[in-house]
Each structure stands twice: as C-alpha cells, then as structure tokens.
GROMACS .gro file of C-alpha atoms in nm:
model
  315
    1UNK     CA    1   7.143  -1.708  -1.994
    2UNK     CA    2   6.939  -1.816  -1.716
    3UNK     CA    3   7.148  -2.095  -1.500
    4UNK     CA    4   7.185  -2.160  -1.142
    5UNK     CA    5   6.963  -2.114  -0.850
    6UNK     CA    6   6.893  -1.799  -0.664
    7UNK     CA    7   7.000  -1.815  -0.282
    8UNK     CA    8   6.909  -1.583  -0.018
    9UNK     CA    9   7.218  -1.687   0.195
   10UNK     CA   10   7.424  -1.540  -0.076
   11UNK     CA   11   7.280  -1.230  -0.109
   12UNK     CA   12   7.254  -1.157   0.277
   13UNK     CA   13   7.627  -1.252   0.292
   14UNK     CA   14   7.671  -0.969  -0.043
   15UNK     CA   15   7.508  -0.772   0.197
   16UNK     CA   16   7.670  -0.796   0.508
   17UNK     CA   17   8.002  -0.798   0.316
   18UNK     CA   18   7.918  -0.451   0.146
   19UNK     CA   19   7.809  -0.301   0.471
   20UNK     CA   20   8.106  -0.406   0.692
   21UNK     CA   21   8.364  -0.257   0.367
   22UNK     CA   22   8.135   0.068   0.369
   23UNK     CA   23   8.031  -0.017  -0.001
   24UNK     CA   24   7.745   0.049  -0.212
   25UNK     CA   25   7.553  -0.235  -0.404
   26UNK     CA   26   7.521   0.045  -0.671
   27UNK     CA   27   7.911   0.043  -0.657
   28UNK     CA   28   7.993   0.077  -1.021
   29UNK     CA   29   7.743   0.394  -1.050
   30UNK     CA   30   7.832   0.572  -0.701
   31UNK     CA   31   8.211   0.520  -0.755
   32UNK     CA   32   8.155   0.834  -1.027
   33UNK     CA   33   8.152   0.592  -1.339
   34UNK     CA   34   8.026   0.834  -1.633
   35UNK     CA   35   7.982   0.543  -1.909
   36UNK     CA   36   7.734   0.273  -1.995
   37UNK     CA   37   7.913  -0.059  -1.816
   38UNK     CA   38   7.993  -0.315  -2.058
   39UNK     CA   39   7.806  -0.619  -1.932
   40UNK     CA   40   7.495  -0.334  -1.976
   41UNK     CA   41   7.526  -0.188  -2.352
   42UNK     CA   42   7.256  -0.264  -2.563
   43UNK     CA   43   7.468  -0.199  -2.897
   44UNK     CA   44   7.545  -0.478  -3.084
   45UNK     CA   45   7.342  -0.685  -2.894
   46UNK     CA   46   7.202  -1.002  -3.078
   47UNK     CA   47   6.942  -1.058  -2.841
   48UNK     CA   48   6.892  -1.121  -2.424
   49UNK     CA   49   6.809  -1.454  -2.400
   50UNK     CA   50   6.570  -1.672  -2.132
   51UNK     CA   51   6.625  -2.028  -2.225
   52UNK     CA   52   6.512  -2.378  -2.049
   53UNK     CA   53   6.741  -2.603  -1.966
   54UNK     CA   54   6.760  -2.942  -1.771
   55UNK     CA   55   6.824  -2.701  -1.432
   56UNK     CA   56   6.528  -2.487  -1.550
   57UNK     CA   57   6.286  -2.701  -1.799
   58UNK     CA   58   6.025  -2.454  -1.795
   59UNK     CA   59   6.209  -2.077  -1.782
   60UNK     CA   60   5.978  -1.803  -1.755
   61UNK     CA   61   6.052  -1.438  -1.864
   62UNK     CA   62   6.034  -1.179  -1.646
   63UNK     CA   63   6.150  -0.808  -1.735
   64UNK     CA   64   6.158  -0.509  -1.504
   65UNK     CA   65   6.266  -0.179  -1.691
   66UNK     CA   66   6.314   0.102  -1.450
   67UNK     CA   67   6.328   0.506  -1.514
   68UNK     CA   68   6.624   0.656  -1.388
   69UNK     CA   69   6.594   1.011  -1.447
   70UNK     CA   70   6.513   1.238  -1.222
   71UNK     CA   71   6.285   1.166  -0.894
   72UNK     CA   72   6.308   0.800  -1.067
   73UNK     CA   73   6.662   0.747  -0.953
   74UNK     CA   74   6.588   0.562  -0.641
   75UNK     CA   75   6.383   0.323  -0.768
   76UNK     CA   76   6.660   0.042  -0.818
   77UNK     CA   77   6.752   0.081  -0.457
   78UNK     CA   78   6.441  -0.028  -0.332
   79UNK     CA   79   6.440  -0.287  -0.598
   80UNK     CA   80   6.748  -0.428  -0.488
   81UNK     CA   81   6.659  -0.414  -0.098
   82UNK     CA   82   6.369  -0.627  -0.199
   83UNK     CA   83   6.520  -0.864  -0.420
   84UNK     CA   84   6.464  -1.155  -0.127
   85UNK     CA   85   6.067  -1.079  -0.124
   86UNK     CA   86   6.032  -1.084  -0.538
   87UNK     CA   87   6.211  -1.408  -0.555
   88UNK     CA   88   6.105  -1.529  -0.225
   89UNK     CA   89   5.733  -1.492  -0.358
   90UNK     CA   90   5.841  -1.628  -0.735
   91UNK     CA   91   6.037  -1.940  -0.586
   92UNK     CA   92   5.925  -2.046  -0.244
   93UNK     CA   93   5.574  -1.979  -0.296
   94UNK     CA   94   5.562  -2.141  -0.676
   95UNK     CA   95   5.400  -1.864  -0.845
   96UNK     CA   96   5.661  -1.953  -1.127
   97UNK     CA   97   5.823  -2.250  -1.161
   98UNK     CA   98   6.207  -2.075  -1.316
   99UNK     CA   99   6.134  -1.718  -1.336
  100UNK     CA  100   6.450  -1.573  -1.517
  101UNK     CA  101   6.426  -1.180  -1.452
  102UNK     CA  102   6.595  -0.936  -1.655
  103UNK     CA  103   6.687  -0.563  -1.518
  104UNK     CA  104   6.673  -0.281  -1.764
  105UNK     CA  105   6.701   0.128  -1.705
  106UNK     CA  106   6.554   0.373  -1.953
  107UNK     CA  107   6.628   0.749  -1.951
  108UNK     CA  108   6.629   0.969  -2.233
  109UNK     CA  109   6.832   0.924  -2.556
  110UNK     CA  110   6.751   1.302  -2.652
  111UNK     CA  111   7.067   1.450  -2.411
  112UNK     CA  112   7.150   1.154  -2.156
  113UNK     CA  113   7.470   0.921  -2.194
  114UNK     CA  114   7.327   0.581  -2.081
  115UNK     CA  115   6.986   0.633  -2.250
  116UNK     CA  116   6.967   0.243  -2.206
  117UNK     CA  117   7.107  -0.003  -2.005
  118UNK     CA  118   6.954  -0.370  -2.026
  119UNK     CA  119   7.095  -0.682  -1.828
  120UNK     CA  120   7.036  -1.073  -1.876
  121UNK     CA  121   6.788  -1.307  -1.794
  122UNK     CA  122   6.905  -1.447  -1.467
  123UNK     CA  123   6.795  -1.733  -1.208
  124UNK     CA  124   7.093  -1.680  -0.961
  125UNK     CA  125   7.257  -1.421  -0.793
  126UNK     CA  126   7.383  -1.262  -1.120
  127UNK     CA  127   7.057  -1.050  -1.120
  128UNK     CA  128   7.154  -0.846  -0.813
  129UNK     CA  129   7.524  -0.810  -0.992
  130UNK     CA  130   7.399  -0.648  -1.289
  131UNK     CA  131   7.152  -0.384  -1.107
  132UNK     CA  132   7.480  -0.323  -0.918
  133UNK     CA  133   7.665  -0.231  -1.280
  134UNK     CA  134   7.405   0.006  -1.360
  135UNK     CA  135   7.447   0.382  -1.404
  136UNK     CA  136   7.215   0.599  -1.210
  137UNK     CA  137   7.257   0.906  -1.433
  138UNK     CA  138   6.992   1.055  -1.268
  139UNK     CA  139   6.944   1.316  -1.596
  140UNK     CA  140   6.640   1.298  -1.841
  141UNK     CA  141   6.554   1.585  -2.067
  142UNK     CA  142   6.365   1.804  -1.845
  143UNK     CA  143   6.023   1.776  -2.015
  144UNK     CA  144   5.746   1.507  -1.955
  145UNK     CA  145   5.927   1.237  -2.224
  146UNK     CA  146   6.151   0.982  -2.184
  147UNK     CA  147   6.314   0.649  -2.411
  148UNK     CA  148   6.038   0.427  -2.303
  149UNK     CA  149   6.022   0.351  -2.655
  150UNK     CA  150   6.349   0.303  -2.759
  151UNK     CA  151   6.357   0.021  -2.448
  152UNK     CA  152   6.023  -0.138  -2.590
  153UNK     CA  153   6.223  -0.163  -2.930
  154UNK     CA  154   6.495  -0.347  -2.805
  155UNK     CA  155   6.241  -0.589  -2.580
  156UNK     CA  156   6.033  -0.661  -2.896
  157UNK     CA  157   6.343  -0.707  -3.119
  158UNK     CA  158   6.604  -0.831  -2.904
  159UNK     CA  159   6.503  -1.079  -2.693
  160UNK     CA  160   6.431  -1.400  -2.725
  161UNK     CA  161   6.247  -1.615  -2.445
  162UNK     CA  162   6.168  -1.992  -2.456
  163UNK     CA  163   5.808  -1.996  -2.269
  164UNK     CA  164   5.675  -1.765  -2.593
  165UNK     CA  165   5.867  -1.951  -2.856
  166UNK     CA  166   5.872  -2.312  -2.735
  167UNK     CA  167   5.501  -2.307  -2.512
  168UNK     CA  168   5.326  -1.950  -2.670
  169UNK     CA  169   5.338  -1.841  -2.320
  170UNK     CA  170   5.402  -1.488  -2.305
  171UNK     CA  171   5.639  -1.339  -2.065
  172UNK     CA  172   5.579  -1.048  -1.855
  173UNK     CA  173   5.744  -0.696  -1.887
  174UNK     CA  174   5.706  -0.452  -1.619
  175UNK     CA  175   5.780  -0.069  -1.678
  176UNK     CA  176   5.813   0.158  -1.354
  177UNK     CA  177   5.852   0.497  -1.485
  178UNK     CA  178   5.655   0.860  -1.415
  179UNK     CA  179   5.623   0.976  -1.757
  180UNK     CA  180   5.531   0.973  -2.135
  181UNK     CA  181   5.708   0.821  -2.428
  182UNK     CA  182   5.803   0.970  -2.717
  183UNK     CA  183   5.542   0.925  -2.991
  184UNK     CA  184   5.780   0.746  -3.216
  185UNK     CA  185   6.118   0.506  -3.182
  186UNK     CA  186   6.373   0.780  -3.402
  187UNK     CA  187   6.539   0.557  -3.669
  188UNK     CA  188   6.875   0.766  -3.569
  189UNK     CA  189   6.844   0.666  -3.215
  190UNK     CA  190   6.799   0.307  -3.239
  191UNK     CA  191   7.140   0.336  -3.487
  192UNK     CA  192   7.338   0.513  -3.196
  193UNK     CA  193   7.240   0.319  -2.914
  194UNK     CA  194   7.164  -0.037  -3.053
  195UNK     CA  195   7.308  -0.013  -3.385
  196UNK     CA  196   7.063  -0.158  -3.605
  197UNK     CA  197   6.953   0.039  -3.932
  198UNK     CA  198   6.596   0.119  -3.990
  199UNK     CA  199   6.444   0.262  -4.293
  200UNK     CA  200   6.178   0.453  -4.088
  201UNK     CA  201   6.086   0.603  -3.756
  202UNK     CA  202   5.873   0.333  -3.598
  203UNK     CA  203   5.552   0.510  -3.414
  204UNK     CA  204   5.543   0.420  -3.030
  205UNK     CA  205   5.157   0.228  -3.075
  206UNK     CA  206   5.321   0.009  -3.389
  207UNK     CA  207   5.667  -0.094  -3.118
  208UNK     CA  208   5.363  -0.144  -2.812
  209UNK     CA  209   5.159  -0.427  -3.031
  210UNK     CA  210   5.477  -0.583  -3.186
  211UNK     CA  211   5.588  -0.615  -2.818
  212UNK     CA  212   5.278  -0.705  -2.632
  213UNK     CA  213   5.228  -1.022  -2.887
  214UNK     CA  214   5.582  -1.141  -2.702
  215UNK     CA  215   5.491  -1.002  -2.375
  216UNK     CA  216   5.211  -0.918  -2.079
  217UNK     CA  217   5.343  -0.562  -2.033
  218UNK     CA  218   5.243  -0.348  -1.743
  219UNK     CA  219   5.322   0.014  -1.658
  220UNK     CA  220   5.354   0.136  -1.275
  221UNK     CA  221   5.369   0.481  -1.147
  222UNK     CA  222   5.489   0.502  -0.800
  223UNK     CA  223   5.367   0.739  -0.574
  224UNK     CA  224   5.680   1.011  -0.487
  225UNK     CA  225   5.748   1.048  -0.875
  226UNK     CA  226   5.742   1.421  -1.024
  227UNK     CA  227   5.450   1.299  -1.224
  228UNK     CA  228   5.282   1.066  -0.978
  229UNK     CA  229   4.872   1.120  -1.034
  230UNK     CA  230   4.938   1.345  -1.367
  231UNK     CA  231   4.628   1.306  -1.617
  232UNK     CA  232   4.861   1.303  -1.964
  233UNK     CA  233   5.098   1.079  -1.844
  234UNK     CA  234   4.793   0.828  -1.740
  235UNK     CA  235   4.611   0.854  -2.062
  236UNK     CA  236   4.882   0.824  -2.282
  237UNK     CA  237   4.952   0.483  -2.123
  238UNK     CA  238   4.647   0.371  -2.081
  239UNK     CA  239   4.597   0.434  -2.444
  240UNK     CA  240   4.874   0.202  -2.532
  241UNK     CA  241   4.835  -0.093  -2.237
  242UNK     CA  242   4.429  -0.058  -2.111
  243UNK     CA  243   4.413  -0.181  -1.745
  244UNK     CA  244   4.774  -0.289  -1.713
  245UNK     CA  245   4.862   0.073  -1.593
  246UNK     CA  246   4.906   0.022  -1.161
  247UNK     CA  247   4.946   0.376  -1.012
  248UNK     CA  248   5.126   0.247  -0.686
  249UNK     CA  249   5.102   0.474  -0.336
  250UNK     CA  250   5.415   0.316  -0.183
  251UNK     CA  251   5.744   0.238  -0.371
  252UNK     CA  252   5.818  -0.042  -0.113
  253UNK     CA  253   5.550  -0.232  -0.313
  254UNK     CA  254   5.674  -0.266  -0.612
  255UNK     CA  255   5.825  -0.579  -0.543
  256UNK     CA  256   5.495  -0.757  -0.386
  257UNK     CA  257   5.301  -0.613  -0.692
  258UNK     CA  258   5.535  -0.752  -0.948
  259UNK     CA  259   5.532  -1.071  -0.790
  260UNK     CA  260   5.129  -1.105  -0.730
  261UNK     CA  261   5.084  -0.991  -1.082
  262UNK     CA  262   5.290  -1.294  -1.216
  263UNK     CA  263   5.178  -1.541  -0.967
  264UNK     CA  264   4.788  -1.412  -1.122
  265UNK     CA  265   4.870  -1.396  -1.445
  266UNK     CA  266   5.020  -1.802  -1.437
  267UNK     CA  267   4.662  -1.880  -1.237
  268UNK     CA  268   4.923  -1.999  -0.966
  269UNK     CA  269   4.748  -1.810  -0.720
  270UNK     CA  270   4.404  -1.597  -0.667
  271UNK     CA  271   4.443  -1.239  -0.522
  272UNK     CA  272   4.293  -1.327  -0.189
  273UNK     CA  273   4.565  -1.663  -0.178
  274UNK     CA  274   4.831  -1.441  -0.315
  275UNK     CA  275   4.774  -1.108   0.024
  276UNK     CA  276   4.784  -1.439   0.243
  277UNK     CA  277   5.128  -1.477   0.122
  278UNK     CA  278   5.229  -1.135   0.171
  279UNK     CA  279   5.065  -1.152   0.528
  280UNK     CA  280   5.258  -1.450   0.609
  281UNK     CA  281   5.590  -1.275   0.454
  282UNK     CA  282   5.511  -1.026   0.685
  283UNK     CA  283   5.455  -0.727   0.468
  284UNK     CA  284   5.261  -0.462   0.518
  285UNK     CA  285   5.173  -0.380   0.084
  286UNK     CA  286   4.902  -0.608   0.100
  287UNK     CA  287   4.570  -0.383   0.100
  288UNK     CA  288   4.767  -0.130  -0.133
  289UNK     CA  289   4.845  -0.468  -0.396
  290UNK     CA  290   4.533  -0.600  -0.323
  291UNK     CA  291   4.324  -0.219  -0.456
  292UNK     CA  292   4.567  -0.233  -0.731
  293UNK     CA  293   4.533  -0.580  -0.914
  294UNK     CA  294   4.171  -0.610  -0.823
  295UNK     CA  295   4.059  -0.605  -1.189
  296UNK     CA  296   4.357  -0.882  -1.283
  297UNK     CA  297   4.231  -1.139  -1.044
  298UNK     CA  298   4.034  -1.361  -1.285
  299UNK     CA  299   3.842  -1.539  -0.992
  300UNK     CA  300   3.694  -1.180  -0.878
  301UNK     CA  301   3.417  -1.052  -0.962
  302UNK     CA  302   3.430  -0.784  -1.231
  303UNK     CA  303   3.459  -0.421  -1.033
  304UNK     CA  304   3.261  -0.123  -1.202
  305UNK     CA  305   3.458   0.153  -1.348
  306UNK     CA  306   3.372   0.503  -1.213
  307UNK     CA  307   3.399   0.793  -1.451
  308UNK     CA  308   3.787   0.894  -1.570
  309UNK     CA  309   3.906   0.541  -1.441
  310UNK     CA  310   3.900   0.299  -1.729
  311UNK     CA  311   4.159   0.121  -1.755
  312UNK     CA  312   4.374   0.263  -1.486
  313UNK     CA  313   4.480   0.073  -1.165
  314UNK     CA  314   4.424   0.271  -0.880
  315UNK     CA  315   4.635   0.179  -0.539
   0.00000   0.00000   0.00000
C-alpha cells in the first residue's frame, strides 16, 4: 500500500460534504456498528505493508496506534480534525519526503470485541477513510491494563516497511494511550484475534525490543485521560521505551508533536526550526511541543534530569 498523493482540497470537500448531509467522519462506528470492519481485522493478516515506488521512491513508515477505551475514545476525533496539520507539516514542510501513515486502535482483548483494529500504510486520502471505519467501542476492562501488547505483536510481526528493509531506516510508531500493558502477549489471544499459533506467551519487554529494532516507538499520555500524571503507568513505560514517553497537556497537540518528532528524528529540522513552523501554521502547541521534545532535539544542549524524571517527557 502506500500510492497516491495526499490533498487537502479533498479532505475539506469530505468535510464540507459530511457536514452539509449531517454525517459523522466516524460514520461506520456512530451508525451503531458492533463488529470489527473488514478493511480493519487484523486476523489473517500477512502483513501491513509501506513500500516505495516510482510515485514514492523513498516511503517512510509512520504508525499511530490509538487507545479507545474509556476517556481514550475521543482521541481519533481530534486526530482526524488535524489530519491537514500532520500532513501539512510531513509534506509541505519536507520533514519526510513520502511519509505513509498507518492508523491502529488498541483496547482490551480480555472482554472487548474489537480488541484491535489496524489500517494500511497510506499517502492519500485513504488514511482519513480508514480512521472513519474504525469502531469506537469505547469499553476496556475496567482496571489499569489494556492490549498494548497484543498491538506491538502485530507491529513487530506483521508489518513490513521498505525504509527498514531496503535503507535500515527505522520507522516511527507512536502509541497514545493512558495506561499499562499487560506483562505478557497471551499465546491464546494472539490465536483469536490474529490467528497465528504460538508455542508460548511472549513477555511484553521480549515483543518491545523485537519491535523497537523495526521501529522508533514513542508513548504519549494526553492530558484529560483517567490516568493522565499516574506514577505506575509512567514507570512501567518508561521502563520499556526510556525518554520516548511525552506526557502531553493538550490533546490538540498531538498532531504537531507527532509531526516535530519525525521531522527531528530524520534531522530534517531542529526544534527551534521545527516551533517556527508551527508559528507560521498558526498553532498555538508550540511552547507545550517545544517542553516536550526538548531532550530529542539532537542540536540542544543536553537538559539535566531532576529527581523522579528520567526518562519521562514532561509537557
């Protein structure tokens, strides 16, 4: 996957279209659907792929996962409001030269019925199709877990991206969540929902550095979350990422954070080059992004860790 060309004009006119109908870009999800859509199932699946092509000769991953459970629910919706900026930043601004982004929600494969949901690697238009196909269940288990795993499983074992495979460029993988994973991908789980047979439970750690050889992978918690600022949740992933963990004061950011991050972590851009662009966008995230990806800028000077704040990203 991965063809054509993304177009603003196209999604305003989506846009305009759903408003003057009275529907919802969510329309598969808020029509009542109760199911997993099709285009969205992970079973069976081969693999997600991000390939080059002559239209895209140097395709670059790019993976946003997003918890749906709970307070977590809304998080797509601002994603897809601010599909424009993420691309605008990604394309216009040439942090990447053909990002292909892939949407993905987790929830909780313990009680939910779309425990996963993963789309394709797009460049077009077809990205803002497939967040519209997905199911905001909205449920989750109740307790301070979720599938994060299971959704790492499926990114370490069922993708496959040209810039790691063809260049050894990793690609980036972005998880916006507010709580733990389990401690272990459940042999029986990955069977239900992906349908491939292991002979062992795989612990969460062993999934996380199988994955982050393939991938730069970043947690963020967004401020507004039932677990926003919780202690556990922090430590656990900071245990598993370090200083990729961005605890993120305004939801409305998450777009601008994504995008800086990448446009950093290609050295397309420093941090203080990269809030000039956000200025110039006209957003107002830039002195929240620019607290929380101090420590990625590589042309900054390293900033000193006070006590409890190793590896965390605060915004």
């Amino acid at each position: 996957m991965g063809s054509g060309i993304w177009s603003t004009d196209v999604y305003d006119a989506a846009a305009s279209y759903r408003a003057a109908k009275g529907a919802s870009a969510f329309a598969y999800s808020d029509s009542g659907a109760r199911t997993v859509h099709g285009d969205l199932d992970p079973y069976g699946v081969a693999a997600r792929e991000s390939r080059d092509s002559d239209e895209h000769p140097d395709s670059l991953a790019i993976a946003v996962l997003f918890d749906v459970t709970g307070s977590m629910g809304g998080v797509p919706r601002t994603l897809q409001t601010k599909l424009p900026d993420l691309l605008g930043l990604l394309l216009r601004k040439g942090y990447a030269d053909d990002p292909q982004i892939l949407f993905g929600a987790i929830g909780d494969a313990t009680c939910d019925r779309a425990p996963l949901q993963i789309g394709q690697f797009e460049s077009d238009n077809r990205m803002d199709e497939d967040l519209g196909r997905f199911l905001l269940e909205g449920g989750g288990g109740g307790q301070k877990t979720e599938s994060y795993e299971l959704a790492m499983y499926f990114m370490a074992r069922h993708t496959s991206i040209d810039c790691f495979e063809k260049r050894g460029r990793r690609g980036y993988l972005f998880v916006i969540g507010d709580e733990l994973p389990y401690p272990k991908v459940d042999r029986r789980q990955v069977r239900q929902v992906i349908g491939d047979s292991l002979r062992r439970d795989i612990p969460t750690k062993e999934i996380v550095a199988e994955l982050t050889r393939i991938y730069d992978v970043y947690y963020i918690l967004p401020a507004g979350a039932s677990h926003a600022g919780d202690g556990q949740v922090l430590a656990a992933w900071r245990d598993l990422l370090g200083q990729n963990v961005l605890e993120l004061d305004d939801l409305d950011a998450v777009c601008e954070t994504i995008a800086l991050t990448v446009g950093l972590g290609e050295d397309a851009i420093d941090l203080d080059e990269g809030l000039d662009d956000l200025d110039a966008m006209g957003s107002s995230a830039g002195k929240a992004v620019g607290r929380a990806l101090a420590r990625l800028d590589r042309h900054a000077p390293a900033v000193p860790e006070g006590p409890g704040t190793s590896g965390v990203i605060r915004l």
